Short mmCIF file of C-alpha atoms and ligand atoms in Angstrom, two decimals:
data_model
loop_
_atom_site.label_atom_id
_atom_site.label_comp_id
_atom_site.label_asym_id
_atom_site.label_seq_id
_atom_site.Cartn_x
_atom_site.Cartn_y
_atom_site.Cartn_z
CA MET A 1 23.25 15.55 -7.13
CA THR A 2 22.61 12.70 -9.54
CA LEU A 3 20.49 10.50 -8.97
CA SER A 4 21.47 7.55 -11.87
CA PHE A 5 22.78 4.69 -10.41
CA ASP A 6 24.24 1.46 -11.74
CA PRO A 7 22.11 -1.63 -10.43
CA SER A 8 24.84 -3.55 -9.87
CA THR A 9 26.43 -1.23 -7.35
CA VAL A 10 23.90 -1.86 -4.29
CA ASN A 11 24.29 -4.11 -1.94
CA ILE A 12 21.74 -6.90 -1.84
CA PRO A 13 20.56 -7.99 1.49
CA LYS A 14 20.74 -11.83 1.60
CA GLY A 15 18.52 -14.10 4.24
CA HIS A 16 15.33 -13.59 6.18
CA HIS A 17 15.73 -10.82 8.95
CA ILE A 18 15.18 -12.52 12.49
CA GLY A 19 16.05 -11.64 15.64
CA GLY A 20 17.85 -8.63 14.91
CA GLY A 21 20.12 -10.15 12.48
CA TYR A 22 20.14 -11.56 8.90
CA VAL A 23 19.60 -15.57 8.81
CA ASP A 24 19.97 -18.08 6.31
CA LEU A 25 17.30 -20.56 6.75
CA PRO A 26 16.24 -23.54 3.54
CA GLY A 27 13.05 -23.54 1.53
CA VAL A 28 12.80 -23.13 -2.21
CA GLU A 29 14.70 -20.39 -3.88
CA ILE A 30 12.85 -17.98 -5.23
CA GLU A 31 13.95 -15.79 -7.75
CA VAL A 32 13.73 -11.80 -7.55
CA LEU A 33 13.98 -9.87 -10.90
CA ARG A 34 14.91 -6.47 -11.72
CA PRO A 35 11.15 -5.42 -13.30
CA SER A 36 13.31 -2.29 -15.61
CA ASP A 37 15.17 -5.41 -17.55
CA GLN A 38 14.22 -8.85 -16.25
CA GLN A 39 18.19 -9.32 -15.11
CA PRO A 40 18.32 -11.20 -11.26
CA MET A 41 18.25 -8.95 -8.20
CA GLY A 42 18.86 -11.34 -6.18
CA ILE A 43 17.50 -15.17 -4.55
CA VAL A 44 15.65 -15.32 -1.14
CA ASN A 45 14.02 -18.33 -0.11
CA ASP A 46 10.31 -19.48 1.06
CA GLY A 47 10.45 -19.54 4.78
CA GLY A 48 7.71 -21.71 5.54
CA GLU A 49 6.42 -23.21 8.45
CA PRO A 50 9.94 -23.15 10.49
CA ALA A 51 10.71 -18.96 9.40
CA VAL A 52 7.51 -18.75 11.26
CA GLU A 53 8.05 -21.00 14.60
CA MET A 54 11.58 -18.43 14.58
CA ALA A 55 9.74 -15.18 14.65
CA VAL A 56 7.60 -16.13 16.81
CA ALA A 57 10.33 -17.03 19.07
CA ALA A 58 12.05 -14.45 18.63
CA ALA A 59 9.46 -12.45 19.21
CA ARG A 60 8.17 -13.87 21.70
CA SER A 61 11.72 -13.40 23.48
CA ALA A 62 11.75 -9.78 22.52
CA LEU A 63 9.09 -9.02 24.26
CA LYS A 64 9.26 -10.91 27.63
CA THR A 65 13.30 -9.76 27.65
CA SER A 66 12.68 -5.66 26.57
CA ARG A 67 9.62 -5.09 28.67
CA TRP A 68 8.76 -3.32 24.79
CA SER A 69 4.63 -3.21 26.21
CA LYS A 70 5.28 -1.72 29.56
CA LEU A 71 8.54 0.71 29.19
CA ALA A 72 7.16 4.15 29.85
CA PRO A 73 5.50 5.17 26.45
CA ARG A 74 8.61 8.08 25.94
CA GLU A 75 11.18 4.93 25.80
CA ARG A 76 9.73 3.48 23.48
CA ALA A 77 9.54 7.04 20.75
CA LYS A 78 12.69 7.58 21.56
CA ILE A 79 13.42 3.78 19.61
CA LEU A 80 11.41 4.73 17.08
CA ILE A 81 12.57 8.45 16.80
CA ARG A 82 16.15 7.67 16.63
CA PHE A 83 14.51 4.55 13.74
CA ALA A 84 13.31 7.12 11.80
CA GLN A 85 16.41 9.29 12.24
CA VAL A 86 18.65 6.11 11.10
CA ILE A 87 16.47 5.86 7.80
CA GLU A 88 17.01 9.14 7.32
CA ASP A 89 20.57 8.70 6.73
CA ASN A 90 20.68 6.10 4.95
CA ASN A 91 17.53 7.47 2.26
CA VAL A 92 20.01 7.20 -0.79
CA TYR A 93 20.49 3.43 -0.21
CA LEU A 94 17.63 3.03 -0.01
CA GLY A 95 16.64 4.62 -2.55
CA GLN A 96 18.50 3.08 -4.97
CA LEU A 97 17.76 -0.84 -3.39
CA GLU A 98 13.69 -0.13 -3.26
CA ALA A 99 14.10 1.21 -7.60
CA ALA A 100 16.37 -1.56 -8.40
CA GLY A 101 14.06 -4.17 -7.24
CA SER A 102 10.59 -2.38 -7.55
CA SER A 103 9.24 -0.73 -9.88
CA ARG A 104 9.37 3.29 -8.29
CA LEU A 105 11.62 5.16 -9.77
CA VAL A 106 14.37 6.93 -8.65
CA SER A 107 13.08 10.07 -9.32
CA GLY A 108 11.37 9.62 -6.00
CA THR A 109 12.97 6.58 -4.07
CA ILE A 110 15.77 8.48 -2.62
CA THR A 111 13.74 11.91 -1.94
CA GLY A 112 10.51 10.80 -1.79
CA ASP A 113 9.44 7.25 -0.25
CA ALA A 114 12.57 6.61 1.59
CA ILE A 115 12.02 10.15 3.42
CA ARG A 116 7.68 9.60 3.84
CA THR A 117 9.24 5.93 4.88
CA ALA A 118 11.61 7.76 8.40
CA GLY A 119 8.00 10.09 8.21
CA VAL A 120 5.47 7.55 9.02
CA VAL A 121 7.70 5.45 11.50
CA ARG A 122 7.90 9.38 13.68
CA TYR A 123 5.00 9.49 13.29
CA PHE A 124 3.43 7.06 15.00
CA ALA A 125 6.64 7.22 17.37
CA GLU A 126 5.18 10.48 18.72
CA TYR A 127 1.67 8.45 18.51
CA CYS A 128 3.55 6.13 21.92
CA ASP A 129 2.78 8.66 24.33
CA LYS A 130 -0.59 9.93 23.17
CA LEU A 131 -2.48 6.65 22.83
CA GLU A 132 -5.25 7.83 25.73
CA GLY A 133 -8.27 5.51 27.25
CA ILE A 134 -11.82 6.89 28.25
CA VAL A 135 -13.32 7.11 31.70
CA THR A 136 -16.90 5.85 31.44
CA ALA A 137 -20.21 7.25 33.37
CA THR A 138 -20.96 5.57 35.74
CA GLU A 139 -22.89 5.57 39.71
CA SER A 140 -20.70 7.09 42.87
CA ASP A 141 -18.15 5.25 43.86
CA THR A 142 -17.80 3.28 41.41
CA LEU A 143 -15.11 3.64 37.99
CA SER A 144 -15.18 2.55 34.77
CA TYR A 145 -12.17 3.13 32.31
CA VAL A 146 -11.23 1.72 29.07
CA LYS A 147 -7.96 1.66 28.01
CA ARG A 148 -6.16 -0.05 24.80
CA GLU A 149 -3.42 -2.62 25.20
CA PRO A 150 -1.38 -4.58 22.66
CA TYR A 151 -2.49 -7.89 21.32
CA GLY A 152 0.70 -8.86 22.11
CA ILE A 153 2.04 -10.97 18.59
CA VAL A 154 0.82 -9.10 15.05
CA GLY A 155 1.73 -10.76 11.47
CA ALA A 156 1.94 -8.24 8.55
CA ILE A 157 2.25 -9.26 4.63
CA VAL A 158 1.97 -7.06 2.35
CA PRO A 159 2.19 -6.28 -1.95
CA TRP A 160 5.69 -5.12 -3.19
CA ASN A 161 4.18 -2.39 -5.03
CA PHE A 162 5.11 0.90 -2.45
CA PRO A 163 7.51 -1.62 -0.29
CA MET A 164 8.85 0.36 2.38
CA ILE A 165 5.83 2.86 2.76
CA THR A 166 3.55 0.30 3.04
CA ALA A 167 5.51 -1.54 5.33
CA ALA A 168 5.49 1.31 8.05
CA TRP A 169 2.13 1.87 7.69
CA LYS A 170 2.24 -1.01 9.26
CA PHE A 171 5.42 -1.76 11.48
CA ALA A 172 5.36 1.39 12.64
CA PRO A 173 2.14 1.68 14.69
CA ALA A 174 2.31 -2.02 15.22
CA LEU A 175 5.47 -1.16 17.23
CA ALA A 176 4.31 2.47 18.55
CA ALA A 177 1.56 0.60 20.10
CA GLY A 178 4.09 -1.91 22.09
CA ASN A 179 3.94 -5.21 20.00
CA ALA A 180 6.31 -7.74 18.52
CA VAL A 181 5.60 -7.96 14.29
CA ILE A 182 5.90 -10.41 12.04
CA MET A 183 6.47 -9.73 8.59
CA LYS A 184 5.79 -10.77 5.23
CA THR A 185 7.19 -9.38 2.19
CA SER A 186 6.29 -9.72 -0.95
CA GLU A 187 7.75 -12.21 -2.93
CA LEU A 188 8.74 -9.80 -6.08
CA ALA A 189 10.49 -6.57 -4.11
CA PRO A 190 11.67 -7.81 -1.12
CA HIS A 191 14.57 -6.18 -0.47
CA SER A 192 14.23 -2.58 0.57
CA LEU A 193 12.43 -4.09 3.90
CA LEU A 194 15.18 -6.71 4.80
CA ALA A 195 17.44 -3.48 4.80
CA LEU A 196 14.60 -1.47 6.73
CA ALA A 197 15.08 -4.45 9.31
CA GLN A 198 18.39 -3.65 9.42
CA LEU A 199 18.47 -0.56 9.99
CA ALA A 200 16.07 -0.92 13.42
CA ALA A 201 18.69 -2.85 14.81
CA GLU A 202 21.46 -0.46 14.33
CA ALA A 203 18.60 2.49 15.75
CA GLY A 204 18.58 -0.21 18.90
CA LEU A 205 14.78 -1.18 18.89
CA PRO A 206 15.47 -4.35 20.40
CA ALA A 207 16.04 -8.00 18.44
CA GLY A 208 13.18 -9.55 17.86
CA LEU A 209 10.83 -6.83 17.63
CA LEU A 210 10.62 -6.46 13.58
CA ASN A 211 10.93 -9.68 12.25
CA ILE A 212 11.16 -9.43 8.23
CA ILE A 213 11.10 -12.92 6.86
CA ASN A 214 10.42 -14.24 2.59
CA GLY A 215 8.36 -16.80 0.60
CA TYR A 216 4.99 -16.93 -0.94
CA GLY A 217 1.89 -15.71 0.29
CA HIS A 218 -0.11 -19.59 0.30
CA THR A 219 3.03 -21.45 2.10
CA THR A 220 5.10 -18.03 4.45
CA GLY A 221 1.91 -16.03 4.36
CA ALA A 222 -0.70 -18.44 4.90
CA ALA A 223 2.26 -19.94 8.61
CA ILE A 224 1.59 -16.43 9.85
CA VAL A 225 -1.99 -15.81 10.24
CA ARG A 226 -2.62 -19.24 11.01
CA HIS A 227 0.30 -19.06 13.63
CA PRO A 228 -1.74 -19.19 17.24
CA ALA A 229 0.86 -16.43 18.10
CA VAL A 230 -0.08 -14.38 15.91
CA MET A 231 -3.05 -11.79 17.39
CA MET A 232 -4.31 -10.57 14.67
CA VAL A 233 -3.05 -9.82 11.08
CA SER A 234 -2.66 -6.92 9.21
CA PHE A 235 -3.37 -7.22 5.40
CA THR A 236 -2.78 -4.91 2.08
CA GLY A 237 -3.29 -6.73 -1.59
CA SER A 238 -5.46 -8.05 -3.93
CA THR A 239 -9.49 -8.23 -2.73
CA GLN A 240 -8.87 -12.47 -3.40
CA THR A 241 -6.51 -12.99 -1.36
CA GLY A 242 -7.81 -10.51 1.18
CA ALA A 243 -10.53 -13.30 0.85
CA ALA A 244 -7.91 -15.84 1.68
CA ILE A 245 -6.80 -13.88 5.20
CA MET A 246 -10.45 -14.35 6.49
CA THR A 247 -11.34 -18.14 5.50
CA LEU A 248 -7.37 -19.07 7.32
CA ALA A 249 -7.47 -16.81 10.20
CA ALA A 250 -11.56 -18.22 10.52
CA GLN A 251 -10.24 -21.45 10.28
CA SER A 252 -7.37 -21.38 12.36
CA GLY A 253 -8.64 -19.81 15.18
CA ILE A 254 -10.21 -16.39 16.66
CA LYS A 255 -7.93 -13.63 15.64
CA PRO A 256 -8.68 -10.20 14.32
CA VAL A 257 -7.88 -8.63 10.69
CA THR A 258 -7.52 -5.17 8.91
CA LEU A 259 -7.40 -5.38 4.34
CA GLU A 260 -6.73 -2.78 2.48
CA LEU A 261 -6.85 -4.64 -0.65
CA GLY A 262 -7.77 -3.66 -4.21
CA GLY A 263 -10.51 -0.63 -6.34
CA LYS A 264 -11.08 0.65 -8.79
CA SER A 265 -11.09 4.60 -8.09
CA PRO A 266 -13.52 6.62 -10.24
CA GLN A 267 -11.82 9.85 -11.41
CA LEU A 268 -15.30 12.77 -12.23
CA VAL A 269 -15.08 15.95 -14.11
CA LEU A 270 -16.80 18.54 -14.24
CA ALA A 271 -17.81 20.93 -16.40
CA ASP A 272 -16.34 23.42 -14.74
CA ALA A 273 -13.81 21.78 -12.99
CA GLY A 274 -11.22 24.70 -14.83
CA ASP A 275 -8.37 24.65 -15.88
CA LEU A 276 -9.13 21.90 -18.53
CA ASP A 277 -5.45 21.23 -19.64
CA VAL A 278 -3.89 21.22 -15.40
CA VAL A 279 -7.13 19.08 -15.02
CA ALA A 280 -5.68 16.72 -17.63
CA SER A 281 -2.60 16.29 -16.61
CA ARG A 282 -4.06 15.51 -12.17
CA VAL A 283 -6.60 12.70 -14.52
CA SER A 284 -3.89 11.25 -16.59
CA ALA A 285 -1.44 11.00 -13.65
CA ALA A 286 -3.89 9.34 -11.02
CA PHE A 287 -4.08 6.61 -13.68
CA MET A 288 -0.61 6.51 -15.15
CA ALA A 289 1.88 7.21 -11.84
CA ASN A 290 3.71 4.29 -10.64
CA ALA A 291 2.66 2.59 -14.81
CA GLY A 292 -1.22 2.35 -12.55
CA GLN A 293 -0.16 -0.05 -9.80
CA VAL A 294 -1.72 1.96 -7.42
CA CYS A 295 -4.59 0.43 -5.65
CA THR A 296 -6.11 3.99 -5.35
CA ALA A 297 -5.09 4.83 -9.23
CA GLY A 298 -7.91 6.99 -10.51
CA SER A 299 -9.22 3.75 -13.34
CA ARG A 300 -12.61 4.97 -14.01
CA ILE A 301 -12.22 8.27 -15.48
CA LEU A 302 -16.11 9.59 -15.45
CA VAL A 303 -16.26 12.81 -17.66
CA GLU A 304 -20.18 15.19 -18.02
CA GLU A 305 -20.42 14.78 -21.46
CA ASN A 306 -20.54 18.56 -22.95
CA ILE A 307 -17.33 19.21 -22.50
CA ALA A 308 -16.29 15.43 -23.24
CA ALA A 309 -14.11 15.34 -26.44
CA GLU A 310 -12.20 17.72 -25.88
CA PHE A 311 -11.28 16.25 -22.34
CA ILE A 312 -10.34 13.03 -23.80
CA GLU A 313 -7.87 14.65 -26.20
CA ARG A 314 -6.09 16.69 -23.53
CA VAL A 315 -5.73 12.78 -21.51
CA VAL A 316 -4.30 11.19 -24.26
CA GLY A 317 -2.47 14.42 -25.83
CA LYS A 318 -0.52 13.51 -21.66
CA THR A 319 -0.08 10.30 -22.51
CA ARG A 320 1.91 10.77 -25.64
CA GLN A 321 4.46 12.69 -22.98
CA ILE A 322 6.06 10.32 -20.77
CA LYS A 323 8.95 8.50 -20.58
CA ALA A 324 9.37 4.28 -19.78
CA GLY A 325 12.53 3.72 -19.58
CA PRO A 326 15.22 1.71 -16.20
CA THR A 327 13.90 2.78 -12.72
CA TRP A 328 17.44 3.48 -11.82
CA ASP A 329 18.49 5.91 -14.68
CA GLU A 330 16.63 10.15 -13.42
CA ALA A 331 14.84 11.21 -16.64
CA THR A 332 12.34 8.19 -16.58
CA THR A 333 9.36 9.57 -16.16
CA PHE A 334 7.36 6.07 -16.40
CA ALA A 335 7.97 2.55 -14.62
CA PRO A 336 7.67 -0.55 -15.67
CA ILE A 337 4.97 -3.73 -14.63
CA ILE A 338 6.31 -5.54 -11.73
CA SER A 339 6.50 -8.87 -13.49
CA ARG A 340 6.81 -10.17 -17.09
CA ARG A 341 3.23 -12.72 -15.51
CA GLN A 342 1.22 -9.66 -14.29
CA LEU A 343 2.87 -7.79 -18.11
CA ASP A 344 1.07 -10.61 -19.40
CA ARG A 345 -2.71 -10.36 -17.25
CA ILE A 346 -2.87 -6.97 -17.78
CA ASP A 347 -2.97 -7.34 -21.38
CA GLY A 348 -4.93 -10.38 -21.68
CA MET A 349 -7.39 -8.23 -19.65
CA VAL A 350 -6.97 -5.58 -21.99
CA ARG A 351 -7.33 -7.83 -25.14
CA GLN A 352 -11.04 -9.95 -23.20
CA THR A 353 -12.28 -5.85 -22.11
CA ILE A 354 -12.38 -5.85 -26.67
CA ALA A 355 -13.50 -9.17 -26.69
CA GLU A 356 -16.83 -7.80 -24.87
CA GLY A 357 -17.61 -4.80 -26.80
CA GLY A 358 -14.57 -2.27 -25.54
CA SER A 359 -12.55 -0.37 -28.24
CA VAL A 360 -8.93 0.70 -27.53
CA ILE A 361 -8.62 5.46 -27.67
CA THR A 362 -4.93 5.36 -27.35
CA GLY A 363 -2.36 2.45 -26.34
CA GLY A 364 -3.53 -1.12 -25.57
CA ALA A 365 -0.79 -3.35 -26.11
CA PRO A 366 3.56 -3.81 -24.34
CA LEU A 367 5.64 -1.43 -24.94
CA GLU A 368 8.24 -2.27 -26.68
CA ILE A 369 11.69 -0.59 -25.37
CA ARG A 370 15.27 -1.51 -25.59
CA ASN A 371 16.23 -3.01 -22.42
CA GLU A 372 13.62 -6.10 -22.18
CA GLY A 373 11.98 -5.13 -19.15
CA ASN A 374 7.68 -5.03 -18.45
CA PHE A 375 6.35 -2.14 -20.18
CA TYR A 376 2.29 -1.44 -21.02
CA THR A 377 1.46 1.73 -22.63
CA PRO A 378 -1.05 3.86 -20.92
CA THR A 379 -4.10 3.00 -21.63
CA LEU A 380 -7.25 4.33 -22.73
CA LEU A 381 -10.31 2.49 -22.86
CA ASP A 382 -14.44 3.38 -25.06
CA ASN A 383 -17.51 1.40 -24.81
CA VAL A 384 -16.92 -0.61 -21.82
CA SER A 385 -20.23 -1.70 -19.59
CA ASP A 386 -21.11 -2.37 -15.97
CA ASP A 387 -20.50 -6.79 -17.64
CA ASN A 388 -17.55 -5.99 -19.10
CA VAL A 389 -14.11 -7.33 -17.62
CA GLY A 390 -13.23 -4.15 -17.74
CA PHE A 391 -15.23 -2.63 -15.83
CA ARG A 392 -15.49 -5.44 -13.15
CA GLU A 393 -12.27 -6.13 -12.52
CA GLU A 394 -9.35 -4.39 -11.25
CA PHE A 395 -6.30 -3.68 -14.04
CA PHE A 396 -3.84 -3.34 -12.01
CA GLY A 397 -1.73 -1.60 -14.94
CA PRO A 398 -1.66 1.47 -16.59
CA VAL A 399 -5.43 1.13 -18.05
CA ALA A 400 -8.51 3.74 -17.95
CA THR A 401 -11.81 3.56 -19.11
CA ILE A 402 -13.34 6.55 -19.89
CA ARG A 403 -17.82 6.91 -19.60
CA ALA A 404 -19.34 10.57 -20.11
CA PHE A 405 -22.67 11.39 -17.44
CA ALA A 406 -25.44 13.96 -18.47
CA ASP A 407 -24.80 15.37 -14.99
CA LEU A 408 -23.99 15.80 -10.95
CA GLU A 409 -26.30 12.42 -10.89
CA GLU A 410 -25.73 10.66 -13.47
CA GLY A 411 -22.33 10.62 -12.53
CA ILE A 412 -22.34 9.51 -9.07
CA ALA A 413 -24.17 7.10 -10.40
CA LEU A 414 -22.19 5.64 -11.78
CA ALA A 415 -19.53 5.92 -9.41
CA ALA A 416 -19.65 3.41 -7.56
CA HIS A 417 -19.04 0.49 -8.08
CA PRO A 418 -20.28 -3.21 -7.37
CA ILE A 419 -16.78 -5.18 -6.50
CA TYR A 420 -15.30 -2.10 -4.43
CA GLY A 421 -15.05 1.30 -3.72
CA LEU A 422 -11.54 2.63 -2.43
CA SER A 423 -11.50 6.07 -3.14
CA ALA A 424 -12.89 8.48 -5.68
CA SER A 425 -11.93 11.90 -6.70
CA VAL A 426 -14.13 14.75 -7.78
CA HIS A 427 -12.84 17.97 -9.93
CA THR A 428 -15.30 20.88 -9.59
CA THR A 429 -14.81 24.84 -9.25
CA ASP A 430 -18.26 24.31 -6.99
CA ILE A 431 -18.10 23.49 -3.96
CA LYS A 432 -21.69 22.82 -3.40
CA LYS A 433 -20.91 19.61 -6.24
CA ALA A 434 -18.43 18.83 -4.47
CA LEU A 435 -19.99 18.24 -1.47
CA LYS A 436 -22.83 16.65 -3.13
CA ALA A 437 -20.34 14.11 -4.97
CA ALA A 438 -18.17 12.93 -2.06
CA ASP A 439 -21.23 12.28 -0.24
CA GLY A 440 -23.02 10.38 -2.85
CA ILE A 441 -20.24 8.09 -3.53
CA GLU A 442 -19.73 4.76 -1.77
CA ALA A 443 -15.90 5.18 -0.91
CA GLY A 444 -13.46 5.59 1.93
CA MET A 445 -11.76 7.11 0.82
CA VAL A 446 -12.31 11.42 -1.82
CA TRP A 447 -10.77 13.76 -2.87
CA VAL A 448 -11.57 17.00 -4.51
CA ASN A 449 -9.44 18.84 -7.08
CA GLN A 450 -6.55 15.46 -5.98
CA HIS A 451 -6.79 11.91 -6.55
CA GLY A 452 -4.04 10.44 -4.22
CA ARG A 453 -3.52 10.30 -0.98
CA SER A 454 -2.93 13.44 0.90
CA PRO A 455 0.91 13.87 1.79
CA GLU A 456 -0.07 14.57 5.70
CA PHE A 457 0.10 11.66 7.59
CA THR A 458 -3.37 12.10 9.27
CA TYR A 459 -4.92 10.77 6.86
CA THR A 460 -7.14 7.75 7.50
CA ALA A 461 -7.66 4.89 4.90
CA GLY A 462 -9.14 1.88 3.68
CA GLY A 463 -11.82 0.96 1.72
CA TYR A 464 -15.23 0.60 1.79
CA LYS A 465 -16.89 -2.87 0.51
CA GLY A 466 -14.81 -5.21 -1.78
CA SER A 467 -11.79 -3.13 -0.96
CA GLY A 468 -12.12 -4.26 2.83
CA PHE A 469 -11.92 -3.16 6.06
CA GLY A 470 -9.56 -1.32 8.92
CA LYS A 471 -7.94 1.86 8.59
CA ASP A 472 -4.24 2.39 7.82
CA MET A 473 -2.75 5.80 9.41
CA GLY A 474 -4.02 8.30 11.00
CA ARG A 475 -5.43 8.05 14.62
CA ALA A 476 -7.58 4.80 13.43
CA GLY A 477 -4.12 3.43 11.48
CA ILE A 478 -2.67 2.66 15.11
CA GLU A 479 -5.58 2.05 17.33
CA GLU A 480 -6.17 -1.22 14.89
CA PHE A 481 -2.65 -2.83 16.37
CA THR A 482 -4.62 -1.86 19.91
CA ARG A 483 -7.79 -4.28 21.42
CA GLN A 484 -9.86 -2.32 24.02
CA LYS A 485 -9.47 -3.15 28.16
CA ALA A 486 -13.15 -2.40 30.62
CA VAL A 487 -12.00 -1.41 33.92
CA TRP A 488 -14.55 -2.04 36.62
CA VAL A 489 -13.88 -0.44 40.09
CA ASN A 490 -16.20 -0.26 43.17
CA TYR A 491 -14.74 1.36 45.33
CA ALA A 492 -17.64 1.40 48.22
P1 NAD B 501 -1.15 -9.95 -3.94
O1 NAD B 501 -3.02 -10.10 -3.00
O2 NAD B 501 -1.27 -11.47 -5.29
O3 NAD B 501 -0.25 -10.21 -2.66
C1 NAD B 501 -0.27 -9.27 -1.72
C2 NAD B 501 0.65 -10.28 -0.27
O4 NAD B 501 -0.14 -11.65 -0.19
C3 NAD B 501 2.12 -10.78 -1.07
O5 NAD B 501 2.82 -10.69 0.00
C4 NAD B 501 1.58 -12.35 -1.63
O6 NAD B 501 2.57 -13.36 -1.33
C5 NAD B 501 0.53 -12.30 0.39
N1 NAD B 501 -0.50 -13.43 -0.49
C6 NAD B 501 -0.94 -14.39 -1.46
N2 NAD B 501 -1.72 -15.56 -1.07
C7 NAD B 501 -1.83 -15.59 0.46
C8 NAD B 501 -2.14 -16.27 0.82
N3 NAD B 501 -2.89 -17.35 0.48
N4 NAD B 501 -1.69 -16.73 2.23
C9 NAD B 501 -1.31 -15.15 3.24
N5 NAD B 501 -0.71 -14.22 2.40
C10 NAD B 501 -1.07 -14.10 1.10
O7 NAD B 501 -1.50 -8.93 -4.16
P2 NAD B 501 -0.15 -7.65 -5.05
O8 NAD B 501 0.51 -8.29 -6.59
O9 NAD B 501 0.76 -8.01 -3.90
O10 NAD B 501 -0.50 -6.41 -4.63
C11 NAD B 501 -1.96 -5.90 -5.88
C12 NAD B 501 -2.86 -6.32 -5.14
O11 NAD B 501 -3.26 -5.49 -3.86
C13 NAD B 501 -4.05 -5.04 -5.89
O12 NAD B 501 -5.14 -5.67 -5.98
C14 NAD B 501 -3.82 -3.35 -4.79
O13 NAD B 501 -4.77 -3.14 -5.12
C15 NAD B 501 -4.19 -3.75 -3.71
N6 NAD B 501 -3.16 -2.73 -2.61
C16 NAD B 501 -3.80 -2.34 -1.88
C17 NAD B 501 -3.71 -0.90 -0.62
C18 NAD B 501 -4.42 -0.66 -0.36
O14 NAD B 501 -3.77 0.38 0.89
N7 NAD B 501 -5.77 -0.31 0.44
C19 NAD B 501 -2.36 -0.86 -0.87
C20 NAD B 501 -2.04 -1.58 -2.05
C21 NAD B 501 -2.01 -2.48 -2.18
#
């Protein structure tokens, strides 16, 4: 089966998805462009407070009439498992929609992102009857237990870089735990989430439990965070916006937030890493996949000095093997940047890095290809000191800095970043060194001999420091959507 497709043939959802169906509401029009060729994908409206009010009303009514949180957990699981199946059955449509409107490549969306989204829903469905509390130690004739309860209505705000998967990380555990969800799409890639909400309705999820609304962050996103009926907010996006969400949440009442934020992740390559060509492929994929638009992108390459020259040469070789092109062409291996604005931002940061003393090993400019998409050349930068913008800030593009270190101790010290602590990887065949690095690096996720999330849904994701707090996926990922109630019974 050929995976390539014509993006103009894909059915584009219209409206917000509130109360189990598509809803048109007036609001500032947002034109969504396809990153691959800058052609219009569709128009969505900034929902603002009216959309949030409508979604809150739908969620309240759904929780009451469906008794979602009170159902036998297996009943919730059955519905969510059906939802997962419907996602899987529609993987071609979802995969094409995702590829047309985002930076994700069709070579991965149909068999990857769509199927993984279904997998996430299925994984959390299976948690419905496995969320357990504890009985605590007490004196006789008393019983004390702690149970987990849903919040009620939870808010979720997501970015554009893996639209469906990131959304599923939030709505699937939230629903499995018994909540209703109001989720805002990214204004840059909203359409696949609307389609997912429609599939949820078709799978029999009670109307109003999953509401997907469109709009800008400072209007619709802020209205979700501020709404008093929204009892917690799960956010994924930049560190700057995460800080704004915390401020908004504090200003509008006390409510918990979880923040999955940006990163500047180191990849430590030791001299004993093994076959250098294999390691160079792995390390370059970690900053070039999705054109570096990955929160965990391995954007700081640290290499032991006695292999540095040879290793850099191999990585440069890998950057030349890409095939940039439209996301809907299955032969494309290198993704576009989501928007012209983001492309200009990346290029501006590279210029600034050079102005502050950095130098270019390879790349360093937008990639000119015929179809007017937003592409940036894979770029390696050298001589980037700790006070250089190229070290301090996240490029969120296919750009990595390179630095050599003398020994493991120095490598671990260089891996530390003053702001971020999302993830890191160490490449070595020496288990002792690997474990020392895993212990020594201050990051929420560390990989040995790979870089990037494990395919297992059990792997809990989340950062340290400016990369956020709270977890997605794994057991912790569903527990975030519950609150704990302690009950004390005196039966003397
Ligand atoms: P962003 O912060 O610009 O936007 C994220 C979302 O927040 C969007 O939906 C946006 O509309 C909304 N938003 C913006 N301002 C807001 C406000 N004041 N109030 C409420 N909502 C607001 O991020 P982005 O450019 O969409 O995504 C890229 C960033 O996301 C990168 O920094 C990346 O590292 C991070 N990210 C982190 C993870 C993770 O798991 N840690 C995963 C993916 C992306």
